[in-house]
Coordinates of C-alpha atoms and ligand atoms in Angstrom, one line a residue:
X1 CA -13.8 9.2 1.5
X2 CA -11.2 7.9 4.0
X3 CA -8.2 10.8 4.2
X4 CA -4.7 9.4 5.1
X5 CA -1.1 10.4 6.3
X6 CA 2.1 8.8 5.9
X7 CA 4.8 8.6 8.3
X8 CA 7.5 10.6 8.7
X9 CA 10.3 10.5 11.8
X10 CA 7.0 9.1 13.5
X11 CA 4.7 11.7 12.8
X12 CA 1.8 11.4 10.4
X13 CA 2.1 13.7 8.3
X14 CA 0.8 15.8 5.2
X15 CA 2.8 15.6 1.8
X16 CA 4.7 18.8 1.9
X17 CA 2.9 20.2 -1.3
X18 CA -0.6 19.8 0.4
X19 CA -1.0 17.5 -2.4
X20 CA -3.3 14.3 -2.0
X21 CA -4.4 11.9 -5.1
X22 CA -6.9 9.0 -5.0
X23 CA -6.6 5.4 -4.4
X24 CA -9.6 3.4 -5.8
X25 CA -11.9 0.2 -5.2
X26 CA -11.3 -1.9 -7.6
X27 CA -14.7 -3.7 -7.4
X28 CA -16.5 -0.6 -7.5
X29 CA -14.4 1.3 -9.5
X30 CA -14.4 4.4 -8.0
X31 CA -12.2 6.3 -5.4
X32 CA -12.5 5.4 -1.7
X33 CA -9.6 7.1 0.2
X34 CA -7.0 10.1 0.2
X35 CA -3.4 9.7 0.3
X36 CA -0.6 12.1 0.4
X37 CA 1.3 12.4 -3.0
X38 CA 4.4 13.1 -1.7
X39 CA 7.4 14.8 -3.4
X40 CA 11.3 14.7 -3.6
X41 CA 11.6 16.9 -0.3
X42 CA 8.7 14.2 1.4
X43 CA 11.7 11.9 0.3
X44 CA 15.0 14.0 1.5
X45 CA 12.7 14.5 5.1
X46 CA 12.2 10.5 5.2
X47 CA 15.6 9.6 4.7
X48 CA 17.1 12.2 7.2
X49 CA 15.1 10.8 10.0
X50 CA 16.0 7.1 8.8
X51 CA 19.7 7.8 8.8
X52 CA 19.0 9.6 12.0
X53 CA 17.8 6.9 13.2
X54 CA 20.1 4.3 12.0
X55 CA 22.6 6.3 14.4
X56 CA 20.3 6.9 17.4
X57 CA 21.1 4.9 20.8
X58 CA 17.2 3.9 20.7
X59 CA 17.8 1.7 17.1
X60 CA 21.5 2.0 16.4
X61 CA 22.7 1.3 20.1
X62 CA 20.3 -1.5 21.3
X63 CA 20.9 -5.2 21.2
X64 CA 20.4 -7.5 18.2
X65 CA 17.9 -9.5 21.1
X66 CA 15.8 -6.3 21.7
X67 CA 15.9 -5.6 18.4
X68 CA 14.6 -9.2 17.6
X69 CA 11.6 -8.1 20.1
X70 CA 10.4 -5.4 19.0
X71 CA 9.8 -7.4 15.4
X72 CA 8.2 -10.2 17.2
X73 CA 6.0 -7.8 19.3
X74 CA 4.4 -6.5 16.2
X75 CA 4.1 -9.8 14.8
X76 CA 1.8 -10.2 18.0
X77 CA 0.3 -6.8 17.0
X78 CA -0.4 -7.8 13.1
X79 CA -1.7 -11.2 14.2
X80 CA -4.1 -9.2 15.9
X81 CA -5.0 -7.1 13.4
X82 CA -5.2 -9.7 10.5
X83 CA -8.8 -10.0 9.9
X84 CA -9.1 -5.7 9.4
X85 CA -5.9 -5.3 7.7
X86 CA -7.4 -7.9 5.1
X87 CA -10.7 -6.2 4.5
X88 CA -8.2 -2.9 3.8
X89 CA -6.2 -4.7 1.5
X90 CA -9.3 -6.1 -0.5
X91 CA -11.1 -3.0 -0.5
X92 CA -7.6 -1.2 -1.7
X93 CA -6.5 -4.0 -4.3
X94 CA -9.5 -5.9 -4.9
X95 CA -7.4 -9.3 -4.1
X96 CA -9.8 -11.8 -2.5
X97 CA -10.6 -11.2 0.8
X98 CA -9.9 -15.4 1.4
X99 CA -6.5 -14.9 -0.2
X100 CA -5.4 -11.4 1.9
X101 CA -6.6 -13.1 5.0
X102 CA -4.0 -16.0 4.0
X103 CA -1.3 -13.7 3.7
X104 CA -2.4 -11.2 6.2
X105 CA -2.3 -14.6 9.3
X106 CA 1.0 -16.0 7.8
X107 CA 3.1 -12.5 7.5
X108 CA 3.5 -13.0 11.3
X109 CA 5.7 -15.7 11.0
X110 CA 8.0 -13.5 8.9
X111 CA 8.6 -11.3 11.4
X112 CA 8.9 -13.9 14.5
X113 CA 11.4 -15.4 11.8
X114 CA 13.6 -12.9 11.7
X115 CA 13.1 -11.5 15.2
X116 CA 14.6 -14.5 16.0
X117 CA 17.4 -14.4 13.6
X118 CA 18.2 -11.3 14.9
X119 CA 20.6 -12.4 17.7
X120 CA 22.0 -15.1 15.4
X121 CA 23.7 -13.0 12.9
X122 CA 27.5 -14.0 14.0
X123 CA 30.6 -13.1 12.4
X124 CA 34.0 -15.4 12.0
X125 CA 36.9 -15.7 13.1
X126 CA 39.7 -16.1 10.8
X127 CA 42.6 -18.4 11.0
X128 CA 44.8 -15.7 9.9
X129 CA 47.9 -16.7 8.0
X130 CA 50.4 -13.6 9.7
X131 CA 51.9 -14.1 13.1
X132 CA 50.7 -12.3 15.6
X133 CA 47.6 -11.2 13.8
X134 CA 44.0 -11.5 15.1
X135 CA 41.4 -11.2 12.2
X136 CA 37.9 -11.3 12.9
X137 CA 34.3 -10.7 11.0
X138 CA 31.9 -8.3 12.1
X139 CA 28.0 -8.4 10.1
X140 CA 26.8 -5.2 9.8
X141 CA 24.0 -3.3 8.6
X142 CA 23.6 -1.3 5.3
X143 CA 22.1 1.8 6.9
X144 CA 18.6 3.0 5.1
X145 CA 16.9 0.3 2.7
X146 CA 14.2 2.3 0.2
X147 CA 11.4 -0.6 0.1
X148 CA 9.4 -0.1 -3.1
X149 CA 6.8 -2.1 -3.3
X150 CA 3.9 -3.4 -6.2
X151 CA 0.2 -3.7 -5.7
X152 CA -0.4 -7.3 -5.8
X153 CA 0.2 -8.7 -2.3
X154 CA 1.0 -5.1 -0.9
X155 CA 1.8 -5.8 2.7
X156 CA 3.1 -9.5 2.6
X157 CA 5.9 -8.2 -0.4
X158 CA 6.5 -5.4 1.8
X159 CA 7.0 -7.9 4.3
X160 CA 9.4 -9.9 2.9
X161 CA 11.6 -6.7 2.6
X162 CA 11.2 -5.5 6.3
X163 CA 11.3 -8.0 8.4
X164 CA 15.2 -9.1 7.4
X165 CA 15.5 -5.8 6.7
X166 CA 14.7 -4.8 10.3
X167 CA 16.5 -7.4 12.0
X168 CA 19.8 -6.8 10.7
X169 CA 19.6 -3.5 12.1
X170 CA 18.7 -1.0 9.5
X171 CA 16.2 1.7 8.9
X172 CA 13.8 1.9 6.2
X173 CA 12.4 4.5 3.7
X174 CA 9.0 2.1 2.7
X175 CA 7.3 3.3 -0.9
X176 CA 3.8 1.6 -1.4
X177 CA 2.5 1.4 -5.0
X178 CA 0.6 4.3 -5.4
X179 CA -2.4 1.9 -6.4
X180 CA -2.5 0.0 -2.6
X181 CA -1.1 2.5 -0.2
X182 CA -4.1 2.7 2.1
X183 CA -3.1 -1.0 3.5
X184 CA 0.7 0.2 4.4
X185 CA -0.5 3.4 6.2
X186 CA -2.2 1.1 8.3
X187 CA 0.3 -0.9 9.1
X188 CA 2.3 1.7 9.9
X189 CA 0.4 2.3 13.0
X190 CA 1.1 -1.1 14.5
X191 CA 5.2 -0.3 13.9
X192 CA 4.4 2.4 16.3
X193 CA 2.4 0.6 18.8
X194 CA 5.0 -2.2 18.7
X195 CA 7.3 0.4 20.1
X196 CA 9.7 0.9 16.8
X197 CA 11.6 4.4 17.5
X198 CA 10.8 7.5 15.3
X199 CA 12.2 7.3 12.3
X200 CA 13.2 3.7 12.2
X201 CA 10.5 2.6 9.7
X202 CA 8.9 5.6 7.6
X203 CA 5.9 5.2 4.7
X204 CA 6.0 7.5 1.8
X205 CA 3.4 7.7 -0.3
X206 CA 3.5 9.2 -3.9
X207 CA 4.2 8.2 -7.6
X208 CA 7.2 6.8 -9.0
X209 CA 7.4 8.8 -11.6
X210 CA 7.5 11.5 -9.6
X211 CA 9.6 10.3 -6.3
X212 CA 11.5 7.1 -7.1
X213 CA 14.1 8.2 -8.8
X214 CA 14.7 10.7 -5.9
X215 CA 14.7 7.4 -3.9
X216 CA 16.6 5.3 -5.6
X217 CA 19.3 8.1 -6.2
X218 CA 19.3 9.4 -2.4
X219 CA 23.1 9.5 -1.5
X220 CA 22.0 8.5 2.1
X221 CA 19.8 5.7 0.7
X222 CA 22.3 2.2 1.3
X223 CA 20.4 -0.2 -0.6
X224 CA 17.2 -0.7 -2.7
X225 CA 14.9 -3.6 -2.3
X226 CA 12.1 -3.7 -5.6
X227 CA 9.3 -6.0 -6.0
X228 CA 7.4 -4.5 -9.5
X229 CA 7.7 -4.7 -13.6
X230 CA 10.6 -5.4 -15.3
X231 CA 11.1 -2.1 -17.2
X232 CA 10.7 -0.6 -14.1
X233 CA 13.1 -2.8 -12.2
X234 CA 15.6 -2.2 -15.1
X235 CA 15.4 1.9 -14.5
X236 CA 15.6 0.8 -11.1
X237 CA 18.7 -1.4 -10.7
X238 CA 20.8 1.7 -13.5
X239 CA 19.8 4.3 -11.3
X240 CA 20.9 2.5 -7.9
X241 CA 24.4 1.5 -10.3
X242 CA 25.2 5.5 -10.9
X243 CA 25.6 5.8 -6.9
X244 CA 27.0 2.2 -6.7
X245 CA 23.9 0.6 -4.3
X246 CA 23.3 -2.9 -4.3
X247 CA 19.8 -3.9 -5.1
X248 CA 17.4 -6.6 -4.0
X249 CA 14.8 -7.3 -7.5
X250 CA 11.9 -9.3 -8.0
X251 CA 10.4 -9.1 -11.1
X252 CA 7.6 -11.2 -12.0
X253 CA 7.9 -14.0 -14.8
X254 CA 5.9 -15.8 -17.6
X255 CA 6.3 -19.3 -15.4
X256 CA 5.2 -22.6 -17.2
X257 CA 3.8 -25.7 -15.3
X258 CA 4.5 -29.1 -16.9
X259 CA 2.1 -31.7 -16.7
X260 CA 3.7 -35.3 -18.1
X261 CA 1.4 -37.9 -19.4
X262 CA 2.1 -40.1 -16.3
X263 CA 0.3 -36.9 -14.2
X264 CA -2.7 -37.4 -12.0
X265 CA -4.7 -35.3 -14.1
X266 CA -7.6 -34.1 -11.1
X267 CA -4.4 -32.6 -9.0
X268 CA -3.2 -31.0 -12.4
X269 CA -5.7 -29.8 -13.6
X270 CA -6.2 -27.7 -10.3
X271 CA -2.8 -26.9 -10.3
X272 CA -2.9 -25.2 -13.9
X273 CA -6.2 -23.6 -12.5
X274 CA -4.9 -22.4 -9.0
X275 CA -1.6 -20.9 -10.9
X276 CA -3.3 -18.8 -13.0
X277 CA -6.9 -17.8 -12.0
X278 CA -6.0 -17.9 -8.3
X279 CA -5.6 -13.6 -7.6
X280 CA -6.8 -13.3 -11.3
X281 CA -3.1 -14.0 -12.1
X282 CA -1.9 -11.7 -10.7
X283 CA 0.7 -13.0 -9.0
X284 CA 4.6 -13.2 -10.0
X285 CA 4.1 -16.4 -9.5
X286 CA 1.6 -17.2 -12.4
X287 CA 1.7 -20.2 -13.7
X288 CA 0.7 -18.1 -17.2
X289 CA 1.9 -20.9 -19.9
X290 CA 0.6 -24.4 -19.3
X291 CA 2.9 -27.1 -21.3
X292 CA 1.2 -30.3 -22.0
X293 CA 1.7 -33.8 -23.1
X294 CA 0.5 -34.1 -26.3
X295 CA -1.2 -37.4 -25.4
X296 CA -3.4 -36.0 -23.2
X297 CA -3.5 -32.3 -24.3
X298 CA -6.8 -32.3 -25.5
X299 CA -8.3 -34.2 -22.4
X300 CA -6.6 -31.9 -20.4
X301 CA -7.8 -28.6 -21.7
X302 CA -11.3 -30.1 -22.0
X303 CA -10.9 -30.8 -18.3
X304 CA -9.2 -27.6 -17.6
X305 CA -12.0 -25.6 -19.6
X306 CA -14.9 -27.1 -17.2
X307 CA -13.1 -26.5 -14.3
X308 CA -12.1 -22.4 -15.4
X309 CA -16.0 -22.1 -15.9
X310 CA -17.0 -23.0 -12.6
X311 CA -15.5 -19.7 -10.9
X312 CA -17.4 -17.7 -9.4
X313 CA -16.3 -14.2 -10.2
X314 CA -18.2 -10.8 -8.3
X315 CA -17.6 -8.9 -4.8
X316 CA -14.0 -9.7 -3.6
X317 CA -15.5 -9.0 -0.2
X318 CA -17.1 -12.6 -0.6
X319 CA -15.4 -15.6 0.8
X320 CA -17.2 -17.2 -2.0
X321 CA -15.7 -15.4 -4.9
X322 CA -13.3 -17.1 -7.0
X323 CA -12.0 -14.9 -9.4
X324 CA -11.6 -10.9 -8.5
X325 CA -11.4 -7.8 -10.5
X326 CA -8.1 -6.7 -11.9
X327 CA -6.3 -4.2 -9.2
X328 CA -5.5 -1.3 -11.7
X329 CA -7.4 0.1 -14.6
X330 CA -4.0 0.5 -16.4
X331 CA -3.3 -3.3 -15.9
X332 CA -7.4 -4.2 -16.9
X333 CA -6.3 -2.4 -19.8
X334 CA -2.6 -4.1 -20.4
X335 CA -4.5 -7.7 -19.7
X336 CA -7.6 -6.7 -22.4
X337 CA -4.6 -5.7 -24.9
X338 CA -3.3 -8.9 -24.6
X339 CA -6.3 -11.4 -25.1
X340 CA -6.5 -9.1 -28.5
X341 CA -2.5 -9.7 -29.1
X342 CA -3.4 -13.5 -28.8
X343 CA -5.9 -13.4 -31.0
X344 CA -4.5 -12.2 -33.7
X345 CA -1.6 -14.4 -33.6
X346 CA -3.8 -16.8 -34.1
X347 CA -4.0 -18.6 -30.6
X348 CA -7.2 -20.8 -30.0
X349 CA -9.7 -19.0 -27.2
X350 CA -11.1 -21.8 -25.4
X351 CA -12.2 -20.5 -22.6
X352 CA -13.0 -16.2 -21.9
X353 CA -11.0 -13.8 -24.3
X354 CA -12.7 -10.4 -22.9
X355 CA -13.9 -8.2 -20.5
X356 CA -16.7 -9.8 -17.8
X357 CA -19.8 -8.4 -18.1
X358 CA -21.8 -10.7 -15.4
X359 CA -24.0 -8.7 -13.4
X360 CA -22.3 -9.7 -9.9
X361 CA -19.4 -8.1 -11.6
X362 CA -21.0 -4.3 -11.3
X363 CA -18.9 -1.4 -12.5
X364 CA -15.6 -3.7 -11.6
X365 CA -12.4 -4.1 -13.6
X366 CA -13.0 -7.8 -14.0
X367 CA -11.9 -9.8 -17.4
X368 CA -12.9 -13.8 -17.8
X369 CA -10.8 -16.3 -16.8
X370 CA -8.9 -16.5 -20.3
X371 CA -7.7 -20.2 -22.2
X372 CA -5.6 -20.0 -25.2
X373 CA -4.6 -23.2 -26.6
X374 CA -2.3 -24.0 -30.2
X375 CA 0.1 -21.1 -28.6
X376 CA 3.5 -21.9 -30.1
X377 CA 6.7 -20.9 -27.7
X378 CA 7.5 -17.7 -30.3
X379 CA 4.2 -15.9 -29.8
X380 CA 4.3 -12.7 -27.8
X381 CA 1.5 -14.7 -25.3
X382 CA 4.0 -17.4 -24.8
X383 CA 7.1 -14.9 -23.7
X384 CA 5.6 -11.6 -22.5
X385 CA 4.0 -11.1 -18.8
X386 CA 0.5 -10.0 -18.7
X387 CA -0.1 -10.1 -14.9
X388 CA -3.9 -11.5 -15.7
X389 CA -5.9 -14.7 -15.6
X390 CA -4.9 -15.3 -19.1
X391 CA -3.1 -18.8 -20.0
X392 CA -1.5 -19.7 -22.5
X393 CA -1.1 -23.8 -23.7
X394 CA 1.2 -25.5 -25.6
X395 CA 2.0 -29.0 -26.3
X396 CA 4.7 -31.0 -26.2
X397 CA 5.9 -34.9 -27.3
X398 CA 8.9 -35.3 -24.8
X399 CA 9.7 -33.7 -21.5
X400 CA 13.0 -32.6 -22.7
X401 CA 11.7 -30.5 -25.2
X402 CA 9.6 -29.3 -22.4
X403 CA 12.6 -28.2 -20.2
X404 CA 13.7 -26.3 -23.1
X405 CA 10.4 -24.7 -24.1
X406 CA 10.1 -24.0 -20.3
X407 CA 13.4 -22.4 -20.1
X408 CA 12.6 -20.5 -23.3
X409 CA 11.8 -17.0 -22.0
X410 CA 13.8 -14.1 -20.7
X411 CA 12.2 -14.9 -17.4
X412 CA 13.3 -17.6 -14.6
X413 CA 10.8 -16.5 -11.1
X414 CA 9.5 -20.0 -10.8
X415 CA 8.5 -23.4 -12.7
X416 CA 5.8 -26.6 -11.8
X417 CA 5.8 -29.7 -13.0
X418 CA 3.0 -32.7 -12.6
X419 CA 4.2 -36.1 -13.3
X420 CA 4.7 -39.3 -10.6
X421 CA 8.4 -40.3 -12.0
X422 CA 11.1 -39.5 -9.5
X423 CA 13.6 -39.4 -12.1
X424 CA 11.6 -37.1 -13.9
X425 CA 10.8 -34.9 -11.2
X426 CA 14.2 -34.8 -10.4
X427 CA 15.6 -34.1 -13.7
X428 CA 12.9 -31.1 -13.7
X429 CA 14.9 -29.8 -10.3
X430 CA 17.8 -29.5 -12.1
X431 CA 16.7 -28.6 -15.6
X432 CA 14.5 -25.6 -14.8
X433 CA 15.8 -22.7 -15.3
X434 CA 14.0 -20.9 -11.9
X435 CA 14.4 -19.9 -8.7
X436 CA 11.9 -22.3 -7.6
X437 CA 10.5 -25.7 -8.9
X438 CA 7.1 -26.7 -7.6
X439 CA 6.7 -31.0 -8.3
X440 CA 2.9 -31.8 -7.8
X441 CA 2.7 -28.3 -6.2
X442 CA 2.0 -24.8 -7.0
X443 CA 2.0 -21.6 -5.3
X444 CA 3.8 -22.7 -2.3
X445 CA 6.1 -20.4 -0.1
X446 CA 7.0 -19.9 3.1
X447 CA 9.4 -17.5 5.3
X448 CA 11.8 -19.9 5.5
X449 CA 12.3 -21.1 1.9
X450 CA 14.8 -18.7 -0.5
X451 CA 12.4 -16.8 -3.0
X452 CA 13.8 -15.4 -5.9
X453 CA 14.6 -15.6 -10.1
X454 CA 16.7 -16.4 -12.1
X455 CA 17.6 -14.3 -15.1
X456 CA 15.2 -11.3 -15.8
X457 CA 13.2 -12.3 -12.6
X458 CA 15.5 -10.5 -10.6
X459 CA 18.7 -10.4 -8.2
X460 CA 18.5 -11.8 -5.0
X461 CA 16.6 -13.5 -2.4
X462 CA 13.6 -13.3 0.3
X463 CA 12.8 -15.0 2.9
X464 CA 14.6 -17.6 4.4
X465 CA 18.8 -17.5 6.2
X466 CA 19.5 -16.4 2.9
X467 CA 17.5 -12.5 2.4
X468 CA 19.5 -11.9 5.5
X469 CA 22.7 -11.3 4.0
X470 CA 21.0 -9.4 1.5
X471 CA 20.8 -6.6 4.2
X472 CA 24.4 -7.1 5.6
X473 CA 27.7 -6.2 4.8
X474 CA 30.6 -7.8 5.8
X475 CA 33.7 -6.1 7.8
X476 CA 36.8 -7.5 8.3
X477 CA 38.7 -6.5 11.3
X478 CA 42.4 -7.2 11.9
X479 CA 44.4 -6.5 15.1
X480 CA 48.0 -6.8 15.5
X481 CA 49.4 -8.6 18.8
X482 CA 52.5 -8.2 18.9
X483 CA 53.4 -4.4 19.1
X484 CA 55.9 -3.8 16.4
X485 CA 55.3 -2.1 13.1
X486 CA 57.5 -4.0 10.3
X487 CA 59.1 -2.4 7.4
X488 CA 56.1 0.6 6.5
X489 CA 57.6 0.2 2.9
X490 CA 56.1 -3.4 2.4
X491 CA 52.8 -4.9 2.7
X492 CA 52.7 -6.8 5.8
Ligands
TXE501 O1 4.5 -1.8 -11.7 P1 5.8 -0.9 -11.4 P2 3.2 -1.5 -12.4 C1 4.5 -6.3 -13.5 C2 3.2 -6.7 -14.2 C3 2.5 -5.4 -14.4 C4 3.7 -4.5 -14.7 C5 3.5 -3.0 -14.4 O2 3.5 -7.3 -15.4 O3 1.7 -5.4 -15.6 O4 4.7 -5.0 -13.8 O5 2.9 -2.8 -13.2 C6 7.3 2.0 -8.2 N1 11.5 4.6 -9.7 N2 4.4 -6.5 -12.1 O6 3.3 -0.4 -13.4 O7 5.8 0.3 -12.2 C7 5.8 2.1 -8.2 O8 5.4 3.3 -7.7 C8 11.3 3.9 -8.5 C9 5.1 -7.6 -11.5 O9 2.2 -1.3 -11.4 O10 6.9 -1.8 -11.5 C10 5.5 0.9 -7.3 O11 5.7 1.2 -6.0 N3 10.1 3.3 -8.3 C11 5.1 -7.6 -10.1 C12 6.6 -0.1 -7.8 O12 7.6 0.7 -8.4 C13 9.2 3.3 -9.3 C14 4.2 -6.8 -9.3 C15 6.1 -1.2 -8.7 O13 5.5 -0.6 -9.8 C16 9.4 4.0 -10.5 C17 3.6 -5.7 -10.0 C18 10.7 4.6 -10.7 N4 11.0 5.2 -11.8 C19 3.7 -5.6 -11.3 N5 8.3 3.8 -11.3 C20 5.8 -8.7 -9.3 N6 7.0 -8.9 -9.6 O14 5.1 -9.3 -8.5 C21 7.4 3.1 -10.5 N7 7.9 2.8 -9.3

C-alpha cells in the first residue's frame, strides 16, 4: 500500500492526529494507498502558512511577470509528468486512462493561460467628476482561496481553480475529495519543483464532514471555490455567507441534448453516446436526458441502443476500454438506486438497467451503460442527477416544446443540440437556459472559454478572462491634487 503526506507551509507532513484512512482502486475494489485524514487544526496550520504567505516578499512582494513564471514553469513540469500523473489518477478514480491522459496533456495550457494573464491584470483610471481629484483602480487579490474539489476529473477541476487563482496573486488552502487524493499529493510535488514558496499552495487531505466546514468558516479563509453536489454546495455557499465570503460553485446538472429531425443522425447518435457513457457519466457535463424528435425517436434509440452495446467495459488501465467502473462505492450505490427509481416509474429499459457482471469487469464497481426511453419530463430520472451512465429519453413534436422541456429542471450547467438549421441552432443559443450550448457538439471546453451554470449549477465562472475576476477585488484609490481640505462638514 502506497503511504502519503499532504503539504503543509512546504513540508509533507503527517495529519496531526496520526490519523490516515484509505483511498481505493476502483477497478479492483480494494484499497491501494494511505492518506492523512487531517483535522480542523491540519486546517488552522494550512491557512496560517497561506496567509503567511500571501504577505511574504517571496509571493506577496514579487511581480505579476514572475509570478506568471513560476505558473508556466510548472506547466513545463506537469507536461512532463502527464503520462504518470494519468496512470495515478486512473488507478485513484478509475476514470479511463485515455480520458485522464486528455486532461492530464491539456491542463498545461491552463496554467500557460493564466501565467500569461498574470501581467495583464490592469486597473483604470477614472475620469473623475471633482476638480482636482485623481481616481484610479487597483486589482487586487482576495488573500487565501480554500479549493474543494470532487472526484471526477480531480486534477483538471482543481485546475481550473488554481491556475487563476495563482495568477492573481493569492495563496491557496487545496482540499481533494477524500475519494482521489492520491493524484493531488502528487501534484503537489511539481508546485514545489516549479519553485512555488512555502506555503503559497498547501494540499489537505481529509473528509468533509469532518474539515470543511472548518474550511469554509476559517476567518482567514478570503474566498471558496467548490466543484461537488448540490446539497453540498448549498451547506457550502450558507456557511461561506455567515462570514460574508464570496464563493466560486459548480454544481453538476441533469443537461439534455436535442437532436431535431433535420439532425445527421451518425454524428447524433455519437453525440448522445459520448455525453453520457463517456467517464461512465460521470461528468457535470452529462448529457443525462436525451430529447428527441418524435419522427425519428424510435430510429434513433434503435440506433443509439446498437451503438451503447458496442462498449467495451473492463480494466480502465486499457486504452481500449470504453466504459469504466464507477469512482465511489457510495455513488455505484446512488447510480444502482436510480435504474431501480426508473423502473418503477415506469420508464422503458432499453438498454442495461443493473450492475455489470462481465468477467473483464472483476470485483469492479461497474453498472451497464443504462437506456431508458417513454421518460416523461416529471419523473425523478428526468430532473434528478445521478452522476452515472444512465440516460434518460424523451420525445418531443416541436423544438419549442423542447427548449422548454430542456429548461425544465432546477439545473442550467450546459445544453446540446443536433439539427443543421441556422435559425434553429440559433434560437437554441438563446433559448437554453445554460451556461453553455454545444450545436453539433458535445463535451467541448477549453481554458479559454467561460465555464459555468446557470441556476442550481452554480455561481460563477472558470476558465477563460472571465474566472479571473472571480479571484480579484477591486480598489478604488482617490488622491486629492490640490492641497486644500473643503468644508469637513460636507461630503466632498
Ligand atoms: O460530492 P460532494 P460527493 C454530484 C453527483 C454525486 C453527488 C455526491 O451527483 O452523486 O454530487 O458526490 C467536499 N464542507 N457531483 O458526495 O460531497 C468533499 O470532501 C466542505 C457533481 O462525492 O459534493 C469533496 O472534496 N466541503 C460534481 C467535495 O466537497 C465538503 C462532482 C465534493 O464532494 C463538505 C462530484 C462540507 N460539509 C459530484 N462535504 C460536479 N459538479 O462535477 C463534502 N465536502
Amino acid at each position: 500500500m502506497n503511504r502519503y503526506q499532504m503539504l503543509i507551509d512546504g513540508e509533507w507532513v503527517d495529519a496531526a492526529g496520526g490519523e490516515t484512512f484509505q483511498s481505493d482502486n476502483p477497478f479492483l475494489g480494494e484499497a491501494w494507498a494511505l492518506v492523512p485524514r487531517a483535522n480542523a487544526s491540519d486546517v488552522d496550520r494550512a491557512v496560517a502558512a497561506a496567509r503567511k504567505a500571501f504577505r511574504s516578499p517571496s509571493w506577496g512582494g514579487i511581480s505579476a511577470t514572475a509570478r506568471g513564471a513560476l505558473l508556466r514553469r510548472l506547466a513545463d513540469l506537469i507536461a512532463a509528468e502527464a503520462e504518470r500523473l494519468a496512470v495515478v489518477e486512473t488507478r485513484d478514480n478509475g476514470k479511463l486512462i485515455t480520458e485522464m491522459r486528455a486532461q492530464l496533456r491539456y491542463i498545461p495550457q491552463w496554467f500557460y493561460y493564466f501565467g500569461g494573464l498574470a501581467d495583464k491584470i490592469e486597473g483604470r483610471v477614472i475620469p473623475i467628476d471633482k476638480p482636482g481629484m485623481v481616481n484610479f483602480t487597483r486589482e487586487e487579490p482576495l488573500g487565501v482561496v480554500a479549493a474543494i474539489t470532487p472526484w471526477n476529473s480531480p486534477l483538471m477541476l482543481a485546475t481550473w481553480k488554481l491556475a487563476p487563482a495563482l495568477a492573481a496573486g493569492n495563496t491557496v488552502v487545496w482540499k481533494p475529495s477524500e475519494f482521489s487524493s492520491v493524484s493531488a499529493l502528487e501534484f503537489g510535488r511539481l508546485f514545489e519543483m516549479a519553485g512555488f514558496p512555502p506555503g503559497v499552495v498547501n494540499i489537505v487531505t481529509g473528509f468533509g464532514s469532518e474539515i470543511g466546514e472548518r474550511l469554509v468558516t476559517h476567518p482567514q479563509v478570503a474566498k471558496i471555490a467548490f466543484t461537488g453536489g448540490d446539497r453540498t454546495g448549498q451547506s457550502v455557499y450558507e456557511l461561506a455567507a455567515k462570514s460574508i465570503k464570496p464563493v466560486t460553485l459548480e454544481l453538476g446538472g441533469k443537461s439534455a441534448n436535442i437532436v431535431c429531425k433535420d439532425a445527421i443522425l451518425d454524428n447524433a447518435v455519437k453525440g448522445v453516446v459520448s455525453g453520457i457513457f463517456a467517464a461512465t457519466g460521470q461528468t457535470c457535463i452529462a448529457g443525462s436526458r436525451a430529447l428527441i424528435h418524435r419522427s425519428i425517436h424510435d430510429e434513433f434509440v434503435d440506433r443509439l441502443v446498437a451503438l451503447g452495446k458496442t462498449a467495451r467495459m473492463g480494466d480502465p488501465l486499457l486504452d481500449s476500454t470504453q466504459v469504466g467502473p464507477i469512482t465511489t462505492r457510495p455513488q455505484y450505490d446512488k447510480v444502482l438506486d436510480y435504474i431501480e427509481i426508473a423502473k418503477g416509474e415506469g420508464a422503458e429499459c432499453m438498454l442495461g438497467g443493473g450492475a455489470a457482471t462481465r468477467p473483464e469487469c472483476g470485483a469492479g464497481w461497474f453498472v451497464e451503460p443504462t437506456v431508458f426511453a417513454g421518460v416523461t419530463p416529471s419523473m425523478r430520472i428526468a430532473q434528478e442527477e445521478v452522476f452515472g451512465p444512465v440516460l434518460s429519453v424523451l420525445a418531443f413534436d416541436e423544438v419549442e416544446e423542447a427548449f422548454d422541456i430542456a429548461n425544465d429542471t432546477q439545473y442550467g450547467l450546459a445544453a446540446g443540440i443536433w439539427t443543421q438549421d441556422i435559425g434553429t441552432a440559433f434560437a437554441a443559443s438563446r433559448r437554453l437556459e445554460a451556461g453553455t450550448v454545444w450545436v453539433n457538439t458535445y463535451r467541448a471546453t477549453s481554458y479559454l472559454s467561460p465555464f459555468g451554470g446557470y441556476k442550481r449549477s452554480g455561481i460563477g465562472r472558470e476558465s477563460g478572462l472571465t474566472a479571473i475576476r472571480e479571484y480579484l477585488q477591486e480598489k478604488s484609490v482617490w488622491i486629492d491634487t490640490i492641497g486644500e481640505v473643503a468644508n469637513p462638514f460636507v461630503q466632498r
